[in-house]
mmCIF file of C-alpha atoms (C1' of nucleotides) in Angstrom:
data_model
loop_
_atom_site.group_PDB
_atom_site.id
_atom_site.type_symbol
_atom_site.label_atom_id
_atom_site.label_comp_id
_atom_site.label_asym_id
_atom_site.label_seq_id
_atom_site.Cartn_x
_atom_site.Cartn_y
_atom_site.Cartn_z
ATOM 1 C CA MET P 1 38.751 -19.776 -19.697
ATOM 2 C CA GLU P 2 36.359 -20.293 -16.866
ATOM 3 C CA THR P 3 37.871 -20.011 -13.430
ATOM 4 C CA ALA P 4 37.043 -22.437 -10.642
ATOM 5 C CA THR P 5 35.741 -19.561 -8.516
ATOM 6 C CA ASN P 6 32.911 -18.892 -10.941
ATOM 7 C CA PRO P 7 31.214 -22.136 -11.769
ATOM 8 C CA LEU P 8 27.799 -20.509 -12.442
ATOM 9 C CA SER P 9 26.335 -20.534 -15.905
ATOM 10 C CA ARG P 10 25.570 -17.099 -17.252
ATOM 11 C CA LYS P 11 21.869 -17.777 -16.860
ATOM 12 C CA ALA P 12 22.295 -18.807 -13.242
ATOM 13 C CA GLN P 13 24.413 -15.722 -12.729
ATOM 14 C CA ILE P 14 21.687 -13.519 -14.136
ATOM 15 C CA ASP P 15 19.133 -15.164 -11.825
ATOM 16 C CA GLN P 16 21.333 -14.629 -8.808
ATOM 17 C CA VAL P 17 22.122 -10.983 -9.456
ATOM 18 C CA ALA P 18 18.496 -10.313 -10.365
ATOM 19 C CA THR P 19 17.317 -11.965 -7.161
ATOM 20 C CA ASP P 20 19.453 -9.611 -5.142
ATOM 21 C CA LEU P 21 18.205 -6.557 -7.025
ATOM 22 C CA PHE P 22 14.551 -7.641 -6.914
ATOM 23 C CA ARG P 23 14.891 -8.136 -3.205
ATOM 24 C CA ARG P 24 16.528 -4.798 -2.481
ATOM 25 C CA ARG P 25 14.640 -2.534 -4.890
ATOM 26 C CA GLY P 26 11.569 -4.543 -5.840
ATOM 27 C CA PHE P 27 10.727 -6.223 -9.147
ATOM 28 C CA ALA P 28 8.957 -3.284 -10.742
ATOM 29 C CA ALA P 29 11.616 -0.785 -9.726
ATOM 30 C CA THR P 30 14.484 -2.875 -11.074
ATOM 31 C CA SER P 31 15.287 -2.163 -14.723
ATOM 32 C CA MET P 32 16.987 -4.539 -17.116
ATOM 33 C CA ARG P 33 19.639 -1.870 -17.592
ATOM 34 C CA GLU P 34 20.471 -1.944 -13.878
ATOM 35 C CA LEU P 35 20.622 -5.685 -13.997
ATOM 36 C CA ALA P 36 22.905 -5.546 -17.022
ATOM 37 C CA ALA P 37 25.181 -3.013 -15.343
ATOM 38 C CA ALA P 38 25.430 -5.194 -12.239
ATOM 39 C CA LEU P 39 26.476 -8.057 -14.514
ATOM 40 C CA GLY P 40 28.933 -5.893 -16.433
ATOM 41 C CA ILE P 41 27.229 -6.285 -19.812
ATOM 42 C CA GLU P 42 24.823 -4.285 -21.980
ATOM 43 C CA ALA P 43 21.055 -4.474 -21.561
ATOM 44 C CA GLY P 44 20.368 -6.127 -24.877
ATOM 45 C CA SER P 45 22.836 -8.910 -24.143
ATOM 46 C CA ILE P 46 20.724 -10.300 -21.339
ATOM 47 C CA TYR P 47 18.139 -11.487 -23.819
ATOM 48 C CA SER P 48 20.423 -14.070 -25.361
ATOM 49 C CA HIS P 49 20.095 -15.953 -22.052
ATOM 50 C CA ILE P 50 16.555 -15.245 -20.969
ATOM 51 C CA ARG P 51 13.314 -14.413 -22.699
ATOM 52 C CA SER P 52 11.908 -11.756 -20.388
ATOM 53 C CA LYS P 53 12.203 -10.043 -17.048
ATOM 54 C CA GLU P 54 9.209 -11.939 -15.766
ATOM 55 C CA GLU P 55 10.793 -15.260 -16.654
ATOM 56 C CA ILE P 56 13.429 -14.588 -14.004
ATOM 57 C CA LEU P 57 10.791 -13.805 -11.402
ATOM 58 C CA HIS P 58 8.904 -16.941 -12.397
ATOM 59 C CA ARG P 59 11.963 -19.140 -11.878
ATOM 60 C CA ILE P 60 12.685 -17.598 -8.473
ATOM 61 C CA CYS P 61 9.140 -17.889 -7.183
ATOM 62 C CA PHE P 62 8.416 -21.407 -8.389
ATOM 63 C CA GLY P 63 11.872 -22.673 -7.457
ATOM 64 C CA LEU P 64 11.333 -21.587 -3.880
ATOM 65 C CA ALA P 65 7.803 -22.951 -3.852
ATOM 66 C CA GLU P 66 9.238 -26.338 -4.727
ATOM 67 C CA SER P 67 11.853 -26.127 -1.952
ATOM 68 C CA PHE P 68 9.229 -25.272 0.653
ATOM 69 C CA MET P 69 6.927 -28.014 -0.525
ATOM 70 C CA GLY P 70 9.777 -30.508 -0.485
ATOM 71 C CA GLY P 71 10.652 -29.617 3.097
ATOM 72 C CA LEU P 72 7.054 -30.013 4.168
ATOM 73 C CA ARG P 73 6.657 -33.406 2.475
ATOM 74 C CA ALA P 74 9.829 -34.601 4.188
ATOM 75 C CA ALA P 75 8.442 -33.537 7.558
ATOM 76 C CA GLN P 76 5.093 -35.196 6.931
ATOM 77 C CA THR P 77 6.549 -38.575 6.001
ATOM 78 C CA GLU P 78 8.786 -38.840 9.031
ATOM 79 C CA LEU P 79 8.351 -41.870 11.189
ATOM 80 C CA PRO P 80 8.208 -40.792 14.862
ATOM 81 C CA ALA P 81 5.099 -39.129 13.730
ATOM 82 C CA THR P 82 3.140 -37.274 16.341
ATOM 83 C CA PRO P 83 1.572 -34.219 14.677
ATOM 84 C CA ALA P 84 3.427 -31.942 17.072
ATOM 85 C CA GLY P 85 6.726 -33.586 16.139
ATOM 86 C CA GLN P 86 5.928 -33.263 12.458
ATOM 87 C CA LEU P 87 5.033 -29.626 12.960
ATOM 88 C CA ARG P 88 8.321 -28.981 14.686
ATOM 89 C CA ARG P 89 10.191 -30.614 11.844
ATOM 90 C CA ALA P 90 8.153 -28.703 9.231
ATOM 91 C CA ILE P 91 9.107 -25.461 10.953
ATOM 92 C CA GLU P 92 12.765 -26.441 10.968
ATOM 93 C CA ASN P 93 12.686 -27.231 7.271
ATOM 94 C CA HIS P 94 10.873 -24.014 6.476
ATOM 95 C CA VAL P 95 13.521 -22.038 8.361
ATOM 96 C CA ARG P 96 16.258 -23.957 6.601
ATOM 97 C CA VAL P 97 14.906 -23.017 3.159
ATOM 98 C CA LEU P 98 14.524 -19.380 4.216
ATOM 99 C CA ILE P 99 18.072 -19.190 5.509
ATOM 100 C CA GLN P 100 19.681 -21.015 2.628
ATOM 101 C CA ASP P 101 18.809 -18.100 0.329
ATOM 102 C CA THR P 102 17.269 -15.118 2.061
ATOM 103 C CA ALA P 103 17.260 -12.996 -1.089
ATOM 104 C CA ALA P 104 15.323 -15.552 -3.105
ATOM 105 C CA SER P 105 13.007 -16.113 -0.131
ATOM 106 C CA ALA P 106 12.282 -12.412 0.165
ATOM 107 C CA VAL P 107 11.407 -12.269 -3.540
ATOM 108 C CA PHE P 108 9.250 -15.347 -3.158
ATOM 109 C CA LEU P 109 7.436 -13.749 -0.232
ATOM 110 C CA HIS P 110 6.928 -10.236 -1.561
ATOM 111 C CA GLU P 111 7.369 -9.985 -5.327
ATOM 112 C CA TRP P 112 5.202 -12.859 -6.544
ATOM 113 C CA ARG P 113 2.276 -10.530 -7.167
ATOM 114 C CA HIS P 114 4.108 -9.171 -10.216
ATOM 115 C CA LEU P 115 3.668 -12.505 -11.945
ATOM 116 C CA SER P 116 1.078 -12.389 -14.694
ATOM 117 C CA GLU P 117 -1.597 -14.949 -15.404
ATOM 118 C CA PRO P 118 -1.742 -17.880 -15.493
ATOM 119 C CA ALA P 119 1.381 -18.153 -13.320
ATOM 120 C CA LEU P 120 -0.101 -15.826 -10.728
ATOM 121 C CA THR P 121 -3.102 -18.022 -10.001
ATOM 122 C CA GLU P 122 -0.966 -21.154 -10.040
ATOM 123 C CA PHE P 123 1.416 -19.616 -7.512
ATOM 124 C CA GLN P 124 -1.398 -18.541 -5.224
ATOM 125 C CA HIS P 125 -2.778 -22.057 -5.236
ATOM 126 C CA LEU P 126 0.599 -23.463 -4.232
ATOM 127 C CA ARG P 127 0.800 -21.093 -1.309
ATOM 128 C CA GLN P 128 -2.723 -21.828 -0.204
ATOM 129 C CA GLN P 129 -1.940 -25.506 -0.327
ATOM 130 C CA TYR P 130 1.180 -25.038 1.759
ATOM 131 C CA GLU P 131 -0.711 -23.044 4.383
ATOM 132 C CA ALA P 132 -3.483 -25.609 4.413
ATOM 133 C CA GLU P 133 -1.012 -28.393 5.234
ATOM 134 C CA PHE P 134 0.363 -26.445 8.185
ATOM 135 C CA ARG P 135 -3.178 -25.829 9.349
ATOM 136 C CA GLU P 136 -3.905 -29.524 9.081
ATOM 137 C CA LEU P 137 -0.807 -30.448 11.117
ATOM 138 C CA ILE P 138 -1.906 -28.076 13.852
ATOM 139 C CA ALA P 139 -5.490 -29.320 13.766
ATOM 140 C CA GLN P 140 -4.252 -32.905 14.102
ATOM 141 C CA GLY P 141 -2.069 -31.893 17.031
ATOM 142 C CA VAL P 142 -5.091 -30.379 18.730
ATOM 143 C CA GLN P 143 -7.040 -33.611 18.212
ATOM 144 C CA THR P 144 -4.311 -35.769 19.703
ATOM 145 C CA GLY P 145 -3.965 -33.337 22.604
ATOM 146 C CA ASP P 146 -0.373 -32.374 21.861
ATOM 147 C CA LEU P 147 -1.279 -28.833 20.871
ATOM 148 C CA TYR P 148 -3.764 -26.290 22.042
ATOM 149 C CA THR P 149 -5.341 -23.449 20.111
ATOM 150 C CA PRO P 150 -8.911 -22.241 19.717
ATOM 151 C CA ASP P 151 -8.345 -21.684 15.995
ATOM 152 C CA PRO P 152 -5.888 -23.787 13.939
ATOM 153 C CA ALA P 153 -6.282 -21.609 10.855
ATOM 154 C CA PHE P 154 -5.435 -18.538 12.870
ATOM 155 C CA ALA P 155 -2.518 -20.322 14.510
ATOM 156 C CA ALA P 156 -1.120 -21.477 11.166
ATOM 157 C CA LEU P 157 -1.190 -17.962 9.735
ATOM 158 C CA THR P 158 0.496 -16.491 12.770
ATOM 159 C CA LEU P 159 3.125 -19.202 12.842
ATOM 160 C CA LEU P 160 4.064 -18.782 9.194
ATOM 161 C CA ALA P 161 4.088 -15.034 9.604
ATOM 162 C CA SER P 162 6.675 -15.240 12.377
ATOM 163 C CA LEU P 163 8.852 -17.507 10.286
ATOM 164 C CA ASN P 164 8.562 -15.418 7.146
ATOM 165 C CA TRP P 165 9.874 -12.312 8.819
ATOM 166 C CA LEU P 166 13.226 -14.047 9.096
ATOM 167 C CA PRO P 167 14.630 -12.957 5.692
ATOM 168 C CA THR P 168 14.136 -9.376 6.835
ATOM 169 C CA TRP P 169 16.500 -9.544 9.759
ATOM 170 C CA TYR P 170 18.645 -12.673 9.408
ATOM 171 C CA ARG P 171 22.351 -12.093 8.737
ATOM 172 C CA PRO P 172 24.530 -15.083 7.832
ATOM 173 C CA ASP P 173 27.308 -13.613 9.970
ATOM 174 C CA GLY P 174 25.069 -13.383 13.051
ATOM 175 C CA PRO P 175 25.661 -15.470 16.184
ATOM 176 C CA LEU P 176 22.943 -18.042 15.576
ATOM 177 C CA THR P 177 23.088 -21.033 13.254
ATOM 178 C CA ALA P 178 20.105 -22.013 11.140
ATOM 179 C CA ASP P 179 19.267 -24.870 13.468
ATOM 180 C CA GLN P 180 19.500 -22.663 16.539
ATOM 181 C CA ILE P 181 17.159 -20.170 14.974
ATOM 182 C CA ALA P 182 14.734 -22.893 14.003
ATOM 183 C CA GLN P 183 14.923 -24.217 17.563
ATOM 184 C CA ARG P 184 14.208 -20.843 19.154
ATOM 185 C CA LEU P 185 11.392 -20.023 16.812
ATOM 186 C CA THR P 186 9.794 -23.382 17.441
ATOM 187 C CA ASP P 187 10.175 -23.099 21.197
ATOM 188 C CA GLN P 188 8.786 -19.602 21.292
ATOM 189 C CA LEU P 189 5.854 -20.395 19.064
ATOM 190 C CA LEU P 190 4.942 -23.641 20.783
ATOM 191 C CA ASP P 191 5.619 -22.606 24.376
ATOM 192 C CA GLY P 192 4.875 -18.869 24.241
ATOM 193 C CA LEU P 193 6.430 -16.039 26.140
ATOM 194 C CA ALA P 194 4.416 -16.175 29.331
ATOM 195 C CA TYR P 195 5.976 -17.784 32.348
ATOM 196 C CA MET C 1 -22.309 20.897 -4.480
ATOM 197 C CA GLU C 2 -20.606 18.530 -2.089
ATOM 198 C CA THR C 3 -22.728 15.640 -0.995
ATOM 199 C CA ALA C 4 -22.775 14.375 2.561
ATOM 200 C CA THR C 5 -21.645 10.935 1.397
ATOM 201 C CA ASN C 6 -18.328 12.353 0.170
ATOM 202 C CA PRO C 7 -16.826 14.517 2.864
ATOM 203 C CA LEU C 8 -13.217 13.887 1.793
ATOM 204 C CA SER C 9 -11.136 16.681 0.376
ATOM 205 C CA ARG C 10 -9.751 15.954 -3.056
ATOM 206 C CA LYS C 11 -6.303 15.563 -1.576
ATOM 207 C CA ALA C 12 -7.543 13.065 1.004
ATOM 208 C CA GLN C 13 -9.399 11.253 -1.765
ATOM 209 C CA ILE C 14 -6.188 11.012 -3.814
ATOM 210 C CA ASP C 15 -4.349 9.612 -0.798
ATOM 211 C CA GLN C 16 -7.019 7.041 -0.179
ATOM 212 C CA VAL C 17 -7.279 5.786 -3.752
ATOM 213 C CA ALA C 18 -3.458 5.800 -4.076
ATOM 214 C CA THR C 19 -3.137 3.815 -0.863
ATOM 215 C CA ASP C 20 -5.354 1.126 -2.275
ATOM 216 C CA LEU C 21 -3.424 0.996 -5.558
ATOM 217 C CA PHE C 22 -0.007 1.054 -3.861
ATOM 218 C CA ARG C 23 -1.119 -1.826 -1.696
ATOM 219 C CA ARG C 24 -2.493 -3.942 -4.505
ATOM 220 C CA ARG C 25 0.075 -3.283 -7.235
ATOM 221 C CA GLY C 26 3.021 -1.795 -5.407
ATOM 222 C CA PHE C 27 4.288 1.796 -5.429
ATOM 223 C CA ALA C 28 6.662 1.421 -8.361
ATOM 224 C CA ALA C 29 4.163 -0.442 -10.508
ATOM 225 C CA THR C 30 1.411 2.120 -9.949
ATOM 226 C CA SER C 31 1.381 4.924 -12.506
ATOM 227 C CA MET C 32 -0.064 8.346 -11.985
ATOM 228 C CA ARG C 33 -2.252 7.677 -15.009
ATOM 229 C CA GLU C 34 -3.780 4.658 -13.281
ATOM 230 C CA LEU C 35 -4.327 6.731 -10.197
ATOM 231 C CA ALA C 36 -5.944 9.478 -12.241
ATOM 232 C CA ALA C 37 -8.205 6.965 -13.997
ATOM 233 C CA ALA C 38 -9.287 5.517 -10.655
ATOM 234 C CA LEU C 39 -10.202 9.041 -9.566
ATOM 235 C CA GLY C 40 -11.993 9.818 -12.808
ATOM 236 C CA ILE C 41 -9.714 12.676 -13.821
ATOM 237 C CA GLU C 42 -6.717 13.244 -16.119
ATOM 238 C CA ALA C 43 -3.153 12.560 -15.008
ATOM 239 C CA GLY C 44 -2.039 16.177 -15.107
ATOM 240 C CA SER C 45 -4.871 17.243 -12.862
ATOM 241 C CA ILE C 46 -3.518 15.339 -9.892
ATOM 242 C CA TYR C 47 -0.636 17.766 -9.606
ATOM 243 C CA SER C 48 -2.842 20.670 -8.614
ATOM 244 C CA HIS C 49 -3.379 18.807 -5.334
ATOM 245 C CA ILE C 50 -0.055 17.124 -4.717
ATOM 246 C CA ARG C 51 3.528 17.796 -5.681
ATOM 247 C CA SER C 52 4.741 14.322 -6.492
ATOM 248 C CA LYS C 53 4.002 10.630 -6.375
ATOM 249 C CA GLU C 54 6.431 10.172 -3.545
ATOM 250 C CA GLU C 55 4.716 12.834 -1.480
ATOM 251 C CA ILE C 56 1.710 10.540 -1.247
ATOM 252 C CA LEU C 57 3.850 7.628 -0.108
ATOM 253 C CA HIS C 58 5.535 9.876 2.415
ATOM 254 C CA ARG C 59 2.215 10.899 3.951
ATOM 255 C CA ILE C 60 1.019 7.315 4.167
ATOM 256 C CA CYS C 61 4.198 5.968 5.752
ATOM 257 C CA PHE C 62 4.741 8.723 8.293
ATOM 258 C CA GLY C 63 1.049 8.963 9.140
ATOM 259 C CA LEU C 64 0.988 5.321 10.101
ATOM 260 C CA ALA C 65 4.278 5.614 11.949
ATOM 261 C CA GLU C 66 2.651 8.254 14.101
ATOM 262 C CA SER C 67 -0.379 6.092 14.777
ATOM 263 C CA PHE C 68 1.743 3.152 15.841
ATOM 264 C CA MET C 69 3.934 5.312 18.063
ATOM 265 C CA GLY C 70 0.866 6.887 19.637
ATOM 266 C CA GLY C 71 -0.596 3.487 20.484
ATOM 267 C CA LEU C 72 2.654 2.373 22.041
ATOM 268 C CA ARG C 73 2.982 5.518 24.155
ATOM 269 C CA ALA C 74 -0.565 5.027 25.404
ATOM 270 C CA ALA C 75 0.257 1.463 26.422
ATOM 271 C CA GLN C 76 3.455 2.510 28.171
ATOM 272 C CA THR C 77 1.836 5.187 30.293
ATOM 273 C CA GLU C 78 -0.940 2.984 31.570
ATOM 274 C CA LEU C 79 -1.306 2.657 35.259
ATOM 275 C CA PRO C 80 -1.788 -1.024 36.157
ATOM 276 C CA ALA C 81 1.674 -1.236 34.851
ATOM 277 C CA THR C 82 3.279 -4.616 34.898
ATOM 278 C CA PRO C 83 5.483 -4.942 31.828
ATOM 279 C CA ALA C 84 3.482 -7.984 30.691
ATOM 280 C CA GLY C 85 0.284 -5.965 31.004
ATOM 281 C CA GLN C 86 1.782 -3.091 29.069
ATOM 282 C CA LEU C 87 2.949 -5.501 26.407
ATOM 283 C CA ARG C 88 -0.496 -6.949 26.086
ATOM 284 C CA ARG C 89 -1.939 -3.483 25.683
ATOM 285 C CA ALA C 90 0.762 -2.492 23.189
ATOM 286 C CA ILE C 91 -0.135 -5.535 21.083
ATOM 287 C CA GLU C 92 -3.821 -4.624 21.233
ATOM 288 C CA ASN C 93 -3.107 -1.071 20.093
ATOM 289 C CA HIS C 94 -0.846 -2.264 17.310
ATOM 290 C CA VAL C 95 -3.572 -4.581 16.044
ATOM 291 C CA ARG C 96 -6.107 -1.801 16.290
ATOM 292 C CA VAL C 97 -4.021 0.481 14.060
ATOM 293 C CA LEU C 98 -3.459 -2.330 11.564
ATOM 294 C CA ILE C 99 -7.141 -3.138 11.361
ATOM 295 C CA GLN C 100 -8.345 0.438 11.192
ATOM 296 C CA ASP C 101 -6.742 0.790 7.748
ATOM 297 C CA THR C 102 -5.236 -2.401 6.381
ATOM 298 C CA ALA C 103 -4.386 -0.831 3.022
ATOM 299 C CA ALA C 104 -2.372 1.998 4.578
ATOM 300 C CA SER C 105 -0.770 -0.492 6.953
ATOM 301 C CA ALA C 106 0.313 -2.733 4.112
ATOM 302 C CA VAL C 107 1.893 0.228 2.326
ATOM 303 C CA PHE C 108 3.583 1.256 5.559
ATOM 304 C CA LEU C 109 4.957 -2.262 5.990
ATOM 305 C CA HIS C 110 6.078 -3.003 2.433
ATOM 306 C CA GLU C 111 6.416 0.128 0.298
ATOM 307 C CA TRP C 112 8.455 2.408 2.560
ATOM 308 C CA ARG C 113 11.697 1.401 0.840
ATOM 309 C CA HIS C 114 10.654 3.489 -2.166
ATOM 310 C CA LEU C 115 11.039 6.623 -0.100
ATOM 311 C CA SER C 116 14.117 8.605 -1.044
ATOM 312 C CA GLU C 117 16.566 10.236 1.300
ATOM 313 C CA PRO C 118 16.417 11.799 3.764
ATOM 314 C CA ALA C 119 12.928 10.450 4.464
ATOM 315 C CA LEU C 120 14.122 6.884 4.049
ATOM 316 C CA THR C 121 16.642 7.085 6.864
ATOM 317 C CA GLU C 122 14.236 8.951 9.079
ATOM 318 C CA PHE C 123 11.608 6.283 8.551
ATOM 319 C CA GLN C 124 14.005 3.469 9.307
ATOM 320 C CA HIS C 125 14.964 5.149 12.562
ATOM 321 C CA LEU C 126 11.335 5.396 13.583
ATOM 322 C CA ARG C 127 10.822 1.704 12.966
ATOM 323 C CA GLN C 128 13.948 0.739 14.835
ATOM 324 C CA GLN C 129 12.813 2.845 17.751
ATOM 325 C CA TYR C 130 9.412 1.197 17.759
ATOM 326 C CA GLU C 131 10.948 -2.267 17.728
ATOM 327 C CA ALA C 132 13.367 -1.293 20.458
ATOM 328 C CA GLU C 133 10.505 -0.278 22.746
ATOM 329 C CA PHE C 134 8.790 -3.616 22.273
ATOM 330 C CA ARG C 135 12.085 -5.337 22.997
ATOM 331 C CA GLU C 136 12.424 -3.275 26.138
ATOM 332 C CA LEU C 137 8.923 -4.167 27.351
ATOM 333 C CA ILE C 138 9.700 -7.845 26.874
ATOM 334 C CA ALA C 139 13.078 -7.519 28.597
ATOM 335 C CA GLN C 140 11.410 -5.814 31.567
ATOM 336 C CA GLY C 141 8.828 -8.566 31.710
ATOM 337 C CA VAL C 142 11.581 -11.149 31.851
ATOM 338 C CA GLN C 143 13.241 -9.267 34.709
ATOM 339 C CA THR C 144 10.056 -9.071 36.751
ATOM 340 C CA GLY C 145 9.458 -12.760 36.050
ATOM 341 C CA ASP C 146 6.177 -12.234 34.167
ATOM 342 C CA LEU C 147 7.672 -13.349 30.879
ATOM 343 C CA TYR C 148 10.128 -15.920 29.773
ATOM 344 C CA THR C 149 12.353 -15.923 26.708
ATOM 345 C CA PRO C 150 16.054 -16.591 26.173
ATOM 346 C CA ASP C 151 16.299 -13.664 23.783
ATOM 347 C CA PRO C 152 14.036 -10.588 24.046
ATOM 348 C CA ALA C 153 15.268 -9.129 20.757
ATOM 349 C CA PHE C 154 14.399 -12.311 18.988
ATOM 350 C CA ALA C 155 11.044 -12.467 20.745
ATOM 351 C CA ALA C 156 10.207 -8.889 19.797
ATOM 352 C CA LEU C 157 10.955 -9.500 16.125
ATOM 353 C CA THR C 158 8.860 -12.646 16.041
ATOM 354 C CA LEU C 159 6.006 -11.023 17.864
ATOM 355 C CA LEU C 160 5.830 -8.033 15.547
ATOM 356 C CA ALA C 161 6.154 -10.297 12.549
ATOM 357 C CA SER C 162 3.070 -12.259 13.569
ATOM 358 C CA LEU C 163 1.104 -9.076 14.055
ATOM 359 C CA ASN C 164 2.231 -7.543 10.800
ATOM 360 C CA TRP C 165 0.963 -10.398 8.717
ATOM 361 C CA LEU C 166 -2.535 -9.375 9.663
ATOM 362 C CA PRO C 167 -3.158 -6.878 6.814
ATOM 363 C CA THR C 168 -2.480 -9.748 4.431
ATOM 364 C CA TRP C 169 -5.365 -11.905 5.549
ATOM 365 C CA TYR C 170 -7.725 -9.735 7.609
ATOM 366 C CA ARG C 171 -11.121 -9.055 6.063
ATOM 367 C CA PRO C 172 -13.412 -6.529 7.716
ATOM 368 C CA ASP C 173 -16.388 -8.781 7.006
ATOM 369 C CA GLY C 174 -14.788 -11.757 8.759
ATOM 370 C CA PRO C 175 -16.210 -13.272 11.938
ATOM 371 C CA LEU C 176 -13.731 -11.704 14.374
ATOM 372 C CA THR C 177 -13.746 -8.196 15.738
ATOM 373 C CA ALA C 178 -10.536 -6.238 16.110
ATOM 374 C CA ASP C 179 -10.497 -6.826 19.863
ATOM 375 C CA GLN C 180 -11.070 -10.538 19.434
ATOM 376 C CA ILE C 181 -8.199 -10.774 17.007
ATOM 377 C CA ALA C 182 -5.941 -8.804 19.320
ATOM 378 C CA GLN C 183 -6.976 -11.111 22.154
ATOM 379 C CA ARG C 184 -6.219 -14.279 20.209
ATOM 380 C CA LEU C 185 -2.915 -13.053 18.905
ATOM 381 C CA THR C 186 -1.868 -12.006 22.386
ATOM 382 C CA ASP C 187 -2.953 -15.308 23.914
ATOM 383 C CA GLN C 188 -1.218 -17.368 21.262
ATOM 384 C CA LEU C 189 2.002 -15.381 21.408
ATOM 385 C CA LEU C 190 2.162 -15.274 25.192
ATOM 386 C CA ASP C 191 0.922 -18.788 25.951
ATOM 387 C CA GLY C 192 2.098 -20.673 22.859
ATOM 388 C CA LEU C 193 0.508 -23.590 21.057
ATOM 389 C CA ALA C 194 1.861 -26.452 23.151
ATOM 390 C CA TYR C 195 -0.422 -28.009 25.691
ATOM 391 C "C1'" DC N 1 -9.432 20.277 -13.998
ATOM 392 C "C1'" DC N 2 -8.039 19.618 -19.140
ATOM 393 C "C1'" DT N 3 -5.025 19.659 -23.314
ATOM 394 C "C1'" DA N 4 -0.823 19.163 -25.047
ATOM 395 C "C1'" DC N 5 3.446 18.281 -24.331
ATOM 396 C "C1'" DC N 6 8.538 17.576 -22.261
ATOM 397 C "C1'" DG N 7 12.777 14.592 -21.716
ATOM 398 C "C1'" DA N 8 13.806 10.286 -19.764
ATOM 399 C "C1'" DT N 9 13.412 5.654 -19.408
ATOM 400 C "C1'" DC N 10 11.174 1.341 -19.964
ATOM 401 C "C1'" DG N 11 11.250 -3.940 -21.857
ATOM 402 C "C1'" DG N 12 12.566 -5.944 -25.721
ATOM 403 C "C1'" DT N 13 14.387 -6.841 -30.815
ATOM 404 C "C1'" DA N 14 17.250 -7.007 -35.254
ATOM 405 C "C1'" DG N 15 21.367 -7.631 -37.200
ATOM 406 C "C1'" DG N 16 25.807 -8.528 -36.773
ATOM 407 C "C1'" DC A 1 27.831 -10.067 -26.406
ATOM 408 C "C1'" DC A 2 27.380 -5.170 -28.681
ATOM 409 C "C1'" DT A 3 25.237 -1.341 -31.341
ATOM 410 C "C1'" DA A 4 21.428 0.837 -32.582
ATOM 411 C "C1'" DC A 5 17.034 1.151 -32.305
ATOM 412 C "C1'" DC A 6 11.578 0.295 -31.666
ATOM 413 C "C1'" DG A 7 7.037 1.832 -29.667
ATOM 414 C "C1'" DA A 8 5.178 2.540 -25.250
ATOM 415 C "C1'" DT A 9 4.960 4.610 -21.100
ATOM 416 C "C1'" DC A 10 6.791 7.095 -17.285
ATOM 417 C "C1'" DG A 11 6.528 11.439 -13.761
ATOM 418 C "C1'" DG A 12 5.778 15.867 -14.231
ATOM 419 C "C1'" DT A 13 4.876 20.843 -16.310
ATOM 420 C "C1'" DA A 14 2.907 25.035 -18.894
ATOM 421 C "C1'" DG A 15 -0.793 27.465 -20.067
ATOM 422 C "C1'" DG A 16 -5.292 28.067 -19.985
#
DNA sequence: CCTACCGATCGGTAGG
DNA sequence: CCTACCGATCGGTAGG
């Protein structure tokens, strides 16, 4: 009998445990035998639920890519639509996705290179597209006079870099809520540190 | 006969080629046979110059740690010493180390977790110390009124995150010099994007 | 620096 | 989901 405390399918359970291992030890350094042990089963048994180790990585990476893209689209189609306002909302949504599952986010950010072709190229295109949209938001903000930067591409990279460090240090039991963190990051990035 | 175009010792050559492979494919996913092939020798031959795969990683990680620490010390002991000025100089030095060897920097930033104990703990302490000094510079700047942030620890993490993304996108043949990049990063982080 | 090799471990499969 | 196993590859060593 399934208990109410464990509503995950075995496949979803495998993904979740694997995500944690991939994050902590890296994809290449995580063996299917470790994964099996963490699940309390034998290595061979995993393969009745998944086809390969890379399939798990694929699901993690592309699942997150979809979440990030969804958040960005939502920000872009908002109505009180100054570019600066949309950028602020895009940052908030990005932070929200990161915080919702820091383990999956960390894998998304650092382990994607272990994908093999053609998934690897597809993934890289998705990321480039995402970055390009942030760049575009910033460039629009510069045009309307809401933002200032000599180099929107540079600004976009730096901005995303600051955000993407979050899975490294964020602890769910810390003092700040997701929205507070998003707020502070946005303030700091938009207003700077100088007085 | 050694030629003038190749002044590196074999050991240094191994480190350099390994750094590039570790950066591109990850430490765990790089085999000693790949490394040997890239060097044009057989796998067994590597071990007359080094003791283990991890020894290479150790040298890379702790070598960079020393460079970063050196740059920070230099910034801290500068004379026209407002905290904000020291911070600006610390950022410049950090960027300079990153740019001087982006491959080694990337390994330093992402592959250190494959170190085994006790090196792993030692390394983590060095990084925490480095971060703490940045935090302290920012906190001092807030006290003197040169800087503003509600949370110096938060600001320090964000700042270093922005800088540390650099090895991911920097290309030596790009249009910006190291000093220009340091300048822009500093300006953007201190002054923000908002107009 | 090479040849030849070690034991261990890898991702994955067959058959039940 | 387990047992038993496959071929391949791993980091590293001995002896020259």
